[in-house]
């Protein structure tokens, strides 16, 4: 059996990324041009600025991924590509670049839904078998879902966010506290020196029987507390960071445990940008029974947006059915629904 190499391209938001993944788990290269410094100046992603950066970075990043993996285009079996959801102006740079390469190099192209990419981040650098069904909590800036993976590319959405995703709440609260962008890493760093019991923040959307999430009320509660407090000092910022982080971890882990009770699976995975959060990992593993295997992405760069997860998901779409994919012009999709 020969090996299969998939080149992945991801440009859904503010990272221009290209990676090569072998046999659905071995990461041969993972190149990424981050725009964090640029967007830190504006306190968030400005879509037109992000799109310009993608144009500048995409070809060098693809070359870097091939170089790092010691590959040429002849070694690549297929191109996996984030088709959406995301910022259309960012997505289009990836879809058009990949489509042109697909024509010129005669490579099949495999469109991947971005959230499905996050679901596959737990396969990266793991060559052991992962058993199905697996329950996945995926938490990012743009999405927040509880998903039952019954097999490869076989998903059931058990719950999703009704308004803000947890990552977005981290970013907005960080902005209220004057901590800059992106908010998650800044809040989790400050939270270490804060008192998580200092502020009694709500645990929204736990008093019901569904597995959906809502974080906008928590965000408003933080804003109200800040307004009432008047002048913030360092102690306030640290205590608020810790209290807010604790509320988010409490809600996410409680819903995850409820989903586990309903599904009774033996595999629980955490994915998405917020899976980088140490406290969230701690709270979840403390609540899970020993009989459950708990996985989060092996590396922090696999938590936030990256192309290795796209290549990995692309592998599990392409490998069982290569003739289904061909040279094609892919256009961006804003579809949030997870299905294949
Ligand atoms: O998955 P991702 O890179 O992009 C989306 O698909 O949205 O997630 C980005 C989100 C941001 O909201 C960022 O603040 C959050 O992940 N994040 C974190 C941490 N690192 C990144 N949130 C909490 N703690 C962290 N350590
Ligand atoms: Zn993402």
mmCIF file of C-alpha atoms and ligand atoms in Angstrom:
data_model
loop_
_atom_site.group_PDB
_atom_site.id
_atom_site.type_symbol
_atom_site.label_atom_id
_atom_site.label_comp_id
_atom_site.label_asym_id
_atom_site.label_seq_id
_atom_site.Cartn_x
_atom_site.Cartn_y
_atom_site.Cartn_z
ATOM 1 C CA UNK A 1 0.000 0.000 0.000
ATOM 2 C CA UNK A 2 1.375 3.358 -1.007
ATOM 3 C CA UNK A 3 0.987 6.359 1.170
ATOM 4 C CA UNK A 4 -1.489 9.111 0.468
ATOM 5 C CA UNK A 5 -0.504 12.749 0.745
ATOM 6 C CA UNK A 6 -3.106 15.498 0.902
ATOM 7 C CA UNK A 7 -2.202 19.174 0.659
ATOM 8 C CA UNK A 8 -4.618 21.332 2.659
ATOM 9 C CA UNK A 9 -5.348 25.047 2.228
ATOM 10 C CA UNK A 10 -7.156 27.174 4.838
ATOM 11 C CA UNK A 11 -8.044 30.871 4.464
ATOM 12 C CA UNK A 12 -11.417 31.181 6.213
ATOM 13 C CA UNK A 13 -10.495 34.048 8.534
ATOM 14 C CA UNK A 14 -7.153 35.653 9.285
ATOM 15 C CA UNK A 15 -4.670 32.792 8.950
ATOM 16 C CA UNK A 16 -3.201 31.870 5.571
ATOM 17 C CA UNK A 17 -2.286 28.228 6.005
ATOM 18 C CA UNK A 18 -1.070 25.281 3.951
ATOM 19 C CA UNK A 19 -0.141 21.815 5.232
ATOM 20 C CA UNK A 20 0.649 18.348 3.940
ATOM 21 C CA UNK A 21 -0.742 15.354 5.817
ATOM 22 C CA UNK A 22 0.096 11.732 5.075
ATOM 23 C CA UNK A 23 -2.400 8.903 5.539
ATOM 24 C CA UNK A 24 -4.813 11.038 7.534
ATOM 25 C CA UNK A 25 -2.606 11.571 10.587
ATOM 26 C CA UNK A 26 1.078 12.289 9.948
ATOM 27 C CA UNK A 27 1.730 16.004 9.568
ATOM 28 C CA UNK A 28 4.620 16.417 7.113
ATOM 29 C CA UNK A 29 4.404 20.209 7.139
ATOM 30 C CA UNK A 30 2.150 22.884 8.594
ATOM 31 C CA UNK A 31 2.907 26.376 7.268
ATOM 32 C CA UNK A 32 0.966 29.340 8.562
ATOM 33 C CA UNK A 33 1.091 33.100 8.105
ATOM 34 C CA UNK A 34 -0.702 34.634 11.045
ATOM 35 C CA UNK A 35 -2.196 38.114 10.818
ATOM 36 C CA UNK A 36 -2.549 38.494 14.586
ATOM 37 C CA UNK A 37 -0.115 41.423 14.876
ATOM 38 C CA UNK A 38 -1.904 43.283 12.114
ATOM 39 C CA UNK A 39 -5.390 42.799 13.573
ATOM 40 C CA UNK A 40 -4.222 43.530 17.119
ATOM 41 C CA UNK A 41 -3.893 47.153 15.981
ATOM 42 C CA UNK A 42 -7.607 47.347 15.142
ATOM 43 C CA UNK A 43 -8.757 45.090 17.982
ATOM 44 C CA UNK A 44 -10.257 42.554 15.573
ATOM 45 C CA UNK A 45 -10.232 41.265 12.012
ATOM 46 C CA UNK A 46 -10.990 43.825 9.289
ATOM 47 C CA UNK A 47 -12.126 41.626 6.359
ATOM 48 C CA UNK A 48 -10.567 43.716 3.580
ATOM 49 C CA UNK A 49 -7.236 43.867 5.376
ATOM 50 C CA UNK A 50 -7.356 40.094 5.932
ATOM 51 C CA UNK A 51 -8.086 39.463 2.237
ATOM 52 C CA UNK A 52 -5.136 41.581 1.101
ATOM 53 C CA UNK A 53 -2.822 39.662 3.426
ATOM 54 C CA UNK A 54 -4.081 36.340 2.064
ATOM 55 C CA UNK A 55 -3.249 37.513 -1.469
ATOM 56 C CA UNK A 56 0.284 38.400 -0.379
ATOM 57 C CA UNK A 57 0.883 35.231 1.616
ATOM 58 C CA UNK A 58 -0.854 32.366 -0.094
ATOM 59 C CA UNK A 59 1.703 31.379 -2.770
ATOM 60 C CA UNK A 60 4.740 31.670 -0.455
ATOM 61 C CA UNK A 61 2.889 29.623 2.198
ATOM 62 C CA UNK A 62 2.049 26.864 -0.293
ATOM 63 C CA UNK A 63 5.707 26.780 -1.412
ATOM 64 C CA UNK A 64 6.799 26.639 2.221
ATOM 65 C CA UNK A 65 4.495 23.682 2.961
ATOM 66 C CA UNK A 66 5.871 21.745 -0.052
ATOM 67 C CA UNK A 67 9.466 22.628 0.889
ATOM 68 C CA UNK A 68 9.084 21.698 4.575
ATOM 69 C CA UNK A 69 7.530 18.340 3.633
ATOM 70 C CA UNK A 70 10.260 17.750 1.047
ATOM 71 C CA UNK A 71 7.552 17.254 -1.602
ATOM 72 C CA UNK A 72 6.831 18.374 -5.153
ATOM 73 C CA UNK A 73 3.374 18.541 -6.729
ATOM 74 C CA UNK A 74 3.989 15.042 -8.152
ATOM 75 C CA UNK A 75 3.846 13.662 -4.594
ATOM 76 C CA UNK A 76 0.452 15.216 -3.842
ATOM 77 C CA UNK A 77 -2.659 13.067 -4.353
ATOM 78 C CA UNK A 78 -5.276 15.769 -3.828
ATOM 79 C CA UNK A 79 -5.841 19.340 -2.643
ATOM 80 C CA UNK A 80 -8.160 19.742 0.352
ATOM 81 C CA UNK A 81 -9.619 23.181 0.704
ATOM 82 C CA UNK A 82 -11.758 25.090 3.206
ATOM 83 C CA UNK A 83 -14.895 25.946 1.255
ATOM 84 C CA UNK A 84 -16.551 27.758 4.235
ATOM 85 C CA UNK A 85 -18.028 28.974 6.452
ATOM 86 C CA UNK A 86 -15.911 32.056 7.046
ATOM 87 C CA UNK A 87 -15.288 35.523 5.672
ATOM 88 C CA UNK A 88 -16.134 35.277 1.967
ATOM 89 C CA UNK A 89 -13.430 37.758 0.997
ATOM 90 C CA UNK A 90 -10.862 35.561 2.778
ATOM 91 C CA UNK A 91 -12.281 32.251 1.555
ATOM 92 C CA UNK A 92 -12.223 33.346 -2.068
ATOM 93 C CA UNK A 93 -8.435 33.769 -2.078
ATOM 94 C CA UNK A 94 -8.075 30.126 -0.999
ATOM 95 C CA UNK A 95 -10.754 28.737 -3.291
ATOM 96 C CA UNK A 96 -9.481 30.579 -6.390
ATOM 97 C CA UNK A 97 -5.828 29.780 -5.758
ATOM 98 C CA UNK A 98 -6.583 26.104 -5.127
ATOM 99 C CA UNK A 99 -8.861 25.884 -8.165
ATOM 100 C CA UNK A 100 -6.193 27.314 -10.487
ATOM 101 C CA UNK A 101 -3.579 24.908 -9.091
ATOM 102 C CA UNK A 102 -6.060 22.066 -9.494
ATOM 103 C CA UNK A 103 -6.349 22.885 -13.243
ATOM 104 C CA UNK A 104 -2.674 23.585 -13.866
ATOM 105 C CA UNK A 105 -1.326 20.577 -11.949
ATOM 106 C CA UNK A 106 -4.276 18.319 -12.772
ATOM 107 C CA UNK A 107 -5.039 17.524 -9.118
ATOM 108 C CA UNK A 108 -8.436 16.563 -7.711
ATOM 109 C CA UNK A 109 -9.831 19.089 -5.279
ATOM 110 C CA UNK A 110 -11.700 18.150 -2.081
ATOM 111 C CA UNK A 111 -13.877 20.860 -0.493
ATOM 112 C CA UNK A 112 -13.915 20.662 3.316
ATOM 113 C CA UNK A 113 -16.354 22.313 5.686
ATOM 114 C CA UNK A 114 -14.281 24.343 8.186
ATOM 115 C CA UNK A 115 -15.923 22.951 11.342
ATOM 116 C CA UNK A 116 -15.442 19.406 10.047
ATOM 117 C CA UNK A 117 -11.765 20.357 9.753
ATOM 118 C CA UNK A 118 -11.726 21.228 13.479
ATOM 119 C CA UNK A 119 -13.354 17.864 14.271
ATOM 120 C CA UNK A 120 -10.403 16.130 12.579
ATOM 121 C CA UNK A 121 -7.740 18.097 14.475
ATOM 122 C CA UNK A 122 -7.672 15.268 17.032
ATOM 123 C CA UNK A 123 -6.411 12.811 14.397
ATOM 124 C CA UNK A 124 -3.269 14.867 13.744
ATOM 125 C CA UNK A 125 -0.033 13.252 14.935
ATOM 126 C CA UNK A 126 -2.006 10.295 16.316
ATOM 127 C CA UNK A 127 -1.521 7.038 14.464
ATOM 128 C CA UNK A 128 -3.485 4.920 16.948
ATOM 129 C CA UNK A 129 -7.051 3.968 16.045
ATOM 130 C CA UNK A 130 -9.692 6.307 17.417
ATOM 131 C CA UNK A 131 -12.894 4.453 18.153
ATOM 132 C CA UNK A 132 -16.336 5.596 17.126
ATOM 133 C CA UNK A 133 -18.699 6.913 18.272
ATOM 134 C CA UNK A 134 -16.893 9.997 19.563
ATOM 135 C CA UNK A 135 -18.481 12.995 21.215
ATOM 136 C CA UNK A 136 -16.820 16.260 20.155
ATOM 137 C CA UNK A 137 -17.126 19.670 21.760
ATOM 138 C CA UNK A 138 -15.780 22.134 19.226
ATOM 139 C CA UNK A 139 -15.410 25.727 20.417
ATOM 140 C CA UNK A 140 -14.079 28.563 18.309
ATOM 141 C CA UNK A 141 -14.628 32.246 17.662
ATOM 142 C CA UNK A 142 -17.256 31.624 15.019
ATOM 143 C CA UNK A 143 -18.860 28.374 16.151
ATOM 144 C CA UNK A 144 -19.611 26.300 19.227
ATOM 145 C CA UNK A 145 -21.048 22.811 18.695
ATOM 146 C CA UNK A 146 -21.578 19.462 20.376
ATOM 147 C CA UNK A 147 -21.275 16.775 17.730
ATOM 148 C CA UNK A 148 -21.608 13.013 17.777
ATOM 149 C CA UNK A 149 -19.212 11.449 15.265
ATOM 150 C CA UNK A 150 -20.653 8.018 14.477
ATOM 151 C CA UNK A 151 -17.939 7.232 11.955
ATOM 152 C CA UNK A 152 -15.754 9.067 9.480
ATOM 153 C CA UNK A 153 -17.824 11.835 7.893
ATOM 154 C CA UNK A 154 -20.922 10.664 9.750
ATOM 155 C CA UNK A 155 -22.053 13.444 12.083
ATOM 156 C CA UNK A 156 -25.024 14.246 14.256
ATOM 157 C CA UNK A 157 -25.228 17.791 15.620
ATOM 158 C CA UNK A 158 -26.485 17.490 19.212
ATOM 159 C CA UNK A 159 -26.241 21.158 20.115
ATOM 160 C CA UNK A 160 -24.970 24.480 18.845
ATOM 161 C CA UNK A 161 -24.708 28.092 19.893
ATOM 162 C CA UNK A 162 -27.819 30.220 19.609
ATOM 163 C CA UNK A 163 -25.858 33.487 19.573
ATOM 164 C CA UNK A 164 -22.198 34.172 20.414
ATOM 165 C CA UNK A 165 -19.716 31.316 20.426
ATOM 166 C CA UNK A 166 -17.506 30.989 23.516
ATOM 167 C CA UNK A 167 -14.417 32.193 21.615
ATOM 168 C CA UNK A 168 -16.261 35.292 20.507
ATOM 169 C CA UNK A 169 -17.262 35.939 24.134
ATOM 170 C CA UNK A 170 -13.578 35.638 25.138
ATOM 171 C CA UNK A 171 -12.664 38.165 22.433
ATOM 172 C CA UNK A 172 -15.408 40.641 23.376
ATOM 173 C CA UNK A 173 -14.765 40.452 27.131
ATOM 174 C CA UNK A 174 -11.033 40.917 26.473
ATOM 175 C CA UNK A 175 -11.867 44.036 24.515
ATOM 176 C CA UNK A 176 -14.040 45.353 27.388
ATOM 177 C CA UNK A 177 -11.103 44.785 29.749
ATOM 178 C CA UNK A 178 -8.712 46.472 27.337
ATOM 179 C CA UNK A 179 -6.676 43.303 26.808
ATOM 180 C CA UNK A 180 -6.441 43.374 23.016
ATOM 181 C CA UNK A 181 -6.900 40.763 20.307
ATOM 182 C CA UNK A 182 -7.188 37.776 20.309
ATOM 183 C CA UNK A 183 -8.930 37.667 23.657
ATOM 184 C CA UNK A 184 -8.702 33.996 24.608
ATOM 185 C CA UNK A 185 -4.963 33.770 25.238
ATOM 186 C CA UNK A 186 -4.929 37.181 27.007
ATOM 187 C CA UNK A 187 -7.774 36.271 29.376
ATOM 188 C CA UNK A 188 -6.419 32.822 30.201
ATOM 189 C CA UNK A 189 -3.004 34.314 30.997
ATOM 190 C CA UNK A 190 -4.438 36.969 33.329
ATOM 191 C CA UNK A 191 -6.876 34.505 34.911
ATOM 192 C CA UNK A 192 -3.967 32.607 36.487
ATOM 193 C CA UNK A 193 -3.414 35.462 38.957
ATOM 194 C CA UNK A 194 -7.124 36.229 39.461
ATOM 195 C CA UNK A 195 -9.800 34.962 41.847
ATOM 196 C CA UNK A 196 -12.423 32.941 39.945
ATOM 197 C CA UNK A 197 -14.889 33.450 42.800
ATOM 198 C CA UNK A 198 -14.556 37.240 42.837
ATOM 199 C CA UNK A 199 -17.588 37.891 40.640
ATOM 200 C CA UNK A 200 -20.755 35.869 40.645
ATOM 201 C CA UNK A 201 -21.427 35.637 36.897
ATOM 202 C CA UNK A 202 -24.384 33.756 35.379
ATOM 203 C CA UNK A 203 -24.067 30.251 33.894
ATOM 204 C CA UNK A 204 -26.363 30.870 30.941
ATOM 205 C CA UNK A 205 -28.592 28.282 29.325
ATOM 206 C CA UNK A 206 -28.116 25.453 31.802
ATOM 207 C CA UNK A 207 -31.705 25.457 33.092
ATOM 208 C CA UNK A 208 -33.102 23.484 30.150
ATOM 209 C CA UNK A 209 -32.905 20.038 28.664
ATOM 210 C CA UNK A 210 -31.227 20.844 25.354
ATOM 211 C CA UNK A 211 -27.553 20.829 24.399
ATOM 212 C CA UNK A 212 -27.434 24.286 22.825
ATOM 213 C CA UNK A 213 -25.327 27.173 24.101
ATOM 214 C CA UNK A 214 -25.853 30.900 24.568
ATOM 215 C CA UNK A 215 -23.082 33.227 25.721
ATOM 216 C CA UNK A 216 -24.447 36.691 24.957
ATOM 217 C CA UNK A 217 -26.030 37.024 28.434
ATOM 218 C CA UNK A 218 -22.715 36.276 30.115
ATOM 219 C CA UNK A 219 -21.038 38.935 28.003
ATOM 220 C CA UNK A 220 -23.688 41.483 29.033
ATOM 221 C CA UNK A 221 -23.271 40.530 32.711
ATOM 222 C CA UNK A 222 -19.544 41.282 32.434
ATOM 223 C CA UNK A 223 -20.289 44.635 30.795
ATOM 224 C CA UNK A 224 -22.802 45.553 33.545
ATOM 225 C CA UNK A 225 -20.291 44.690 36.255
ATOM 226 C CA UNK A 226 -17.603 46.797 34.580
ATOM 227 C CA UNK A 227 -19.986 49.779 34.336
ATOM 228 C CA UNK A 228 -21.044 49.525 37.979
ATOM 229 C CA UNK A 229 -17.466 49.145 39.153
ATOM 230 C CA UNK A 230 -16.067 52.358 37.646
ATOM 231 C CA UNK A 231 -12.251 52.479 37.052
ATOM 232 C CA UNK A 232 -10.714 49.075 36.378
ATOM 233 C CA UNK A 233 -7.351 48.229 37.909
ATOM 234 C CA UNK A 234 -5.089 45.209 37.371
ATOM 235 C CA UNK A 235 -6.688 43.256 40.209
ATOM 236 C CA UNK A 236 -10.155 43.831 38.735
ATOM 237 C CA UNK A 237 -8.967 42.688 35.303
ATOM 238 C CA UNK A 238 -7.393 39.526 36.667
ATOM 239 C CA UNK A 239 -10.381 38.679 38.906
ATOM 240 C CA UNK A 240 -12.839 39.325 36.075
ATOM 241 C CA UNK A 241 -10.763 37.223 33.640
ATOM 242 C CA UNK A 242 -10.738 34.329 36.096
ATOM 243 C CA UNK A 243 -14.444 34.641 36.946
ATOM 244 C CA UNK A 244 -15.490 34.892 33.295
ATOM 245 C CA UNK A 245 -13.267 31.970 32.247
ATOM 246 C CA UNK A 246 -14.701 29.865 35.066
ATOM 247 C CA UNK A 247 -18.285 30.619 33.981
ATOM 248 C CA UNK A 248 -17.516 29.614 30.372
ATOM 249 C CA UNK A 249 -15.704 26.422 31.438
ATOM 250 C CA UNK A 250 -18.572 25.558 33.778
ATOM 251 C CA UNK A 251 -21.220 25.915 31.056
ATOM 252 C CA UNK A 252 -19.209 24.092 28.365
ATOM 253 C CA UNK A 253 -18.242 21.198 30.627
ATOM 254 C CA UNK A 254 -21.757 20.831 32.107
ATOM 255 C CA UNK A 255 -23.345 20.573 28.644
ATOM 256 C CA UNK A 256 -20.615 18.183 27.526
ATOM 257 C CA UNK A 257 -21.331 15.940 30.524
ATOM 258 C CA UNK A 258 -25.047 16.020 29.773
ATOM 259 C CA UNK A 259 -24.296 14.997 26.174
ATOM 260 C CA UNK A 260 -22.142 12.170 27.502
ATOM 261 C CA UNK A 261 -25.009 10.926 29.688
ATOM 262 C CA UNK A 262 -27.270 10.885 26.644
ATOM 263 C CA UNK A 263 -24.809 9.194 24.292
ATOM 264 C CA UNK A 264 -22.779 7.029 26.657
ATOM 265 C CA UNK A 265 -19.698 7.052 24.392
ATOM 266 C CA UNK A 266 -16.144 6.103 25.336
ATOM 267 C CA UNK A 267 -14.349 8.878 23.379
ATOM 268 C CA UNK A 268 -14.681 12.569 24.187
ATOM 269 C CA UNK A 269 -12.833 15.173 22.134
ATOM 270 C CA UNK A 270 -12.279 18.894 22.505
ATOM 271 C CA UNK A 271 -11.460 20.985 19.408
ATOM 272 C CA UNK A 272 -11.377 24.560 18.072
ATOM 273 C CA UNK A 273 -9.455 27.655 19.207
ATOM 274 C CA UNK A 274 -10.836 27.579 22.770
ATOM 275 C CA UNK A 275 -9.562 23.992 23.200
ATOM 276 C CA UNK A 276 -6.174 25.680 23.719
ATOM 277 C CA UNK A 277 -7.509 26.879 27.086
ATOM 278 C CA UNK A 278 -5.756 25.043 29.932
ATOM 279 C CA UNK A 279 -8.507 25.641 32.466
ATOM 280 C CA UNK A 280 -11.166 24.239 30.129
ATOM 281 C CA UNK A 281 -9.106 21.071 29.630
ATOM 282 C CA UNK A 282 -8.659 20.761 33.418
ATOM 283 C CA UNK A 283 -12.342 21.253 34.239
ATOM 284 C CA UNK A 284 -13.459 18.734 31.616
ATOM 285 C CA UNK A 285 -10.972 16.038 32.547
ATOM 286 C CA UNK A 286 -11.859 16.412 36.229
ATOM 287 C CA UNK A 287 -15.533 15.790 35.439
ATOM 288 C CA UNK A 288 -15.134 12.881 33.016
ATOM 289 C CA UNK A 289 -15.284 9.312 34.322
ATOM 290 C CA UNK A 290 -12.076 7.249 34.036
ATOM 291 C CA UNK A 291 -13.716 4.907 31.545
ATOM 292 C CA UNK A 292 -13.749 7.692 28.930
ATOM 293 C CA UNK A 293 -10.746 8.606 26.756
ATOM 294 C CA UNK A 294 -10.376 12.384 26.635
ATOM 295 C CA UNK A 295 -8.471 13.912 23.730
ATOM 296 C CA UNK A 296 -7.644 17.454 22.732
ATOM 297 C CA UNK A 297 -5.417 18.443 19.804
ATOM 298 C CA UNK A 298 -1.841 17.271 20.343
ATOM 299 C CA UNK A 299 -0.377 20.669 19.610
ATOM 300 C CA UNK A 300 -1.671 24.181 20.320
ATOM 301 C CA UNK A 301 -1.317 25.063 16.636
ATOM 302 C CA UNK A 302 -3.869 22.351 15.831
ATOM 303 C CA UNK A 303 -6.436 24.043 18.132
ATOM 304 C CA UNK A 304 -6.682 27.347 16.297
ATOM 305 C CA UNK A 305 -7.235 27.585 12.535
ATOM 306 C CA UNK A 306 -4.679 25.584 10.568
ATOM 307 C CA UNK A 307 -4.453 23.704 7.282
ATOM 308 C CA UNK A 308 -3.335 20.339 8.718
ATOM 309 C CA UNK A 309 -6.844 19.686 10.046
ATOM 310 C CA UNK A 310 -8.274 20.554 6.603
ATOM 311 C CA UNK A 311 -5.863 18.145 4.895
ATOM 312 C CA UNK A 312 -6.758 15.480 7.472
ATOM 313 C CA UNK A 313 -10.513 15.854 6.947
ATOM 314 C CA UNK A 314 -9.841 15.938 3.196
ATOM 315 C CA UNK A 315 -8.073 12.580 3.515
ATOM 316 C CA UNK A 316 -11.132 10.894 5.035
ATOM 317 C CA UNK A 317 -13.332 12.312 2.269
ATOM 318 C CA UNK A 318 -10.963 11.495 -0.577
ATOM 319 C CA UNK A 319 -9.402 8.154 0.382
ATOM 320 C CA UNK A 320 -12.593 6.030 0.358
ATOM 321 C CA UNK A 321 -13.790 7.497 -2.932
ATOM 322 C CA UNK A 322 -10.995 9.131 -5.023
ATOM 323 C CA UNK A 323 -12.886 8.956 -8.322
ATOM 324 C CA UNK A 324 -15.602 11.152 -6.821
ATOM 325 C CA UNK A 325 -13.253 14.149 -6.913
ATOM 326 C CA UNK A 326 -11.783 15.899 -9.939
ATOM 327 C CA UNK A 327 -10.355 19.116 -11.267
ATOM 328 C CA UNK A 328 -12.877 21.754 -10.383
ATOM 329 C CA UNK A 329 -13.504 25.426 -9.750
ATOM 330 C CA UNK A 330 -14.669 25.661 -6.137
ATOM 331 C CA UNK A 331 -16.571 28.695 -4.937
ATOM 332 C CA UNK A 332 -16.898 29.710 -1.267
ATOM 333 C CA UNK A 333 -19.862 28.529 0.746
ATOM 334 C CA UNK A 334 -21.288 30.170 3.850
ATOM 335 C CA UNK A 335 -23.258 27.058 4.827
ATOM 336 C CA UNK A 336 -22.950 26.397 8.556
ATOM 337 C CA UNK A 337 -24.671 23.026 8.455
ATOM 338 C CA UNK A 338 -22.294 20.107 8.928
ATOM 339 C CA UNK A 339 -23.071 17.385 6.423
ATOM 340 C CA UNK A 340 -21.562 15.290 3.660
HETATM 341 O O1 LIG B 1 -10.760 27.983 15.777
HETATM 342 P P1 LIG B 1 -10.318 29.387 15.748
HETATM 343 O O2 LIG B 1 -8.863 29.669 15.472
HETATM 344 O O3 LIG B 1 -11.110 30.238 14.684
HETATM 345 C C1 LIG B 1 -12.468 30.061 14.374
HETATM 346 O O4 LIG B 1 -12.802 29.133 13.602
HETATM 347 O O5 LIG B 1 -13.274 30.876 14.894
HETATM 348 O O6 LIG B 1 -10.728 30.024 17.150
HETATM 349 C C2 LIG B 1 -10.365 31.333 17.490
HETATM 350 C C3 LIG B 1 -10.891 31.629 18.876
HETATM 351 C C4 LIG B 1 -10.732 33.098 19.273
HETATM 352 O O7 LIG B 1 -11.980 33.570 19.710
HETATM 353 C C5 LIG B 1 -9.716 33.053 20.410
HETATM 354 O O8 LIG B 1 -9.909 34.060 21.388
HETATM 355 C C6 LIG B 1 -9.967 31.671 20.994
HETATM 356 O O9 LIG B 1 -10.205 30.852 19.866
HETATM 357 N N1 LIG B 1 -8.810 31.178 21.769
HETATM 358 C C7 LIG B 1 -8.847 30.928 23.089
HETATM 359 C C8 LIG B 1 -7.537 30.543 23.470
HETATM 360 N N2 LIG B 1 -6.750 30.572 22.353
HETATM 361 C C9 LIG B 1 -7.551 30.954 21.319
HETATM 362 N N3 LIG B 1 -9.852 31.014 23.976
HETATM 363 C C10 LIG B 1 -9.587 30.714 25.260
HETATM 364 N N4 LIG B 1 -8.368 30.352 25.700
HETATM 365 C C11 LIG B 1 -7.310 30.251 24.863
HETATM 366 N N5 LIG B 1 -6.123 29.891 25.312
HETATM 367 ZN ZN1 LIG B 2 -11.831 27.677 13.058
#
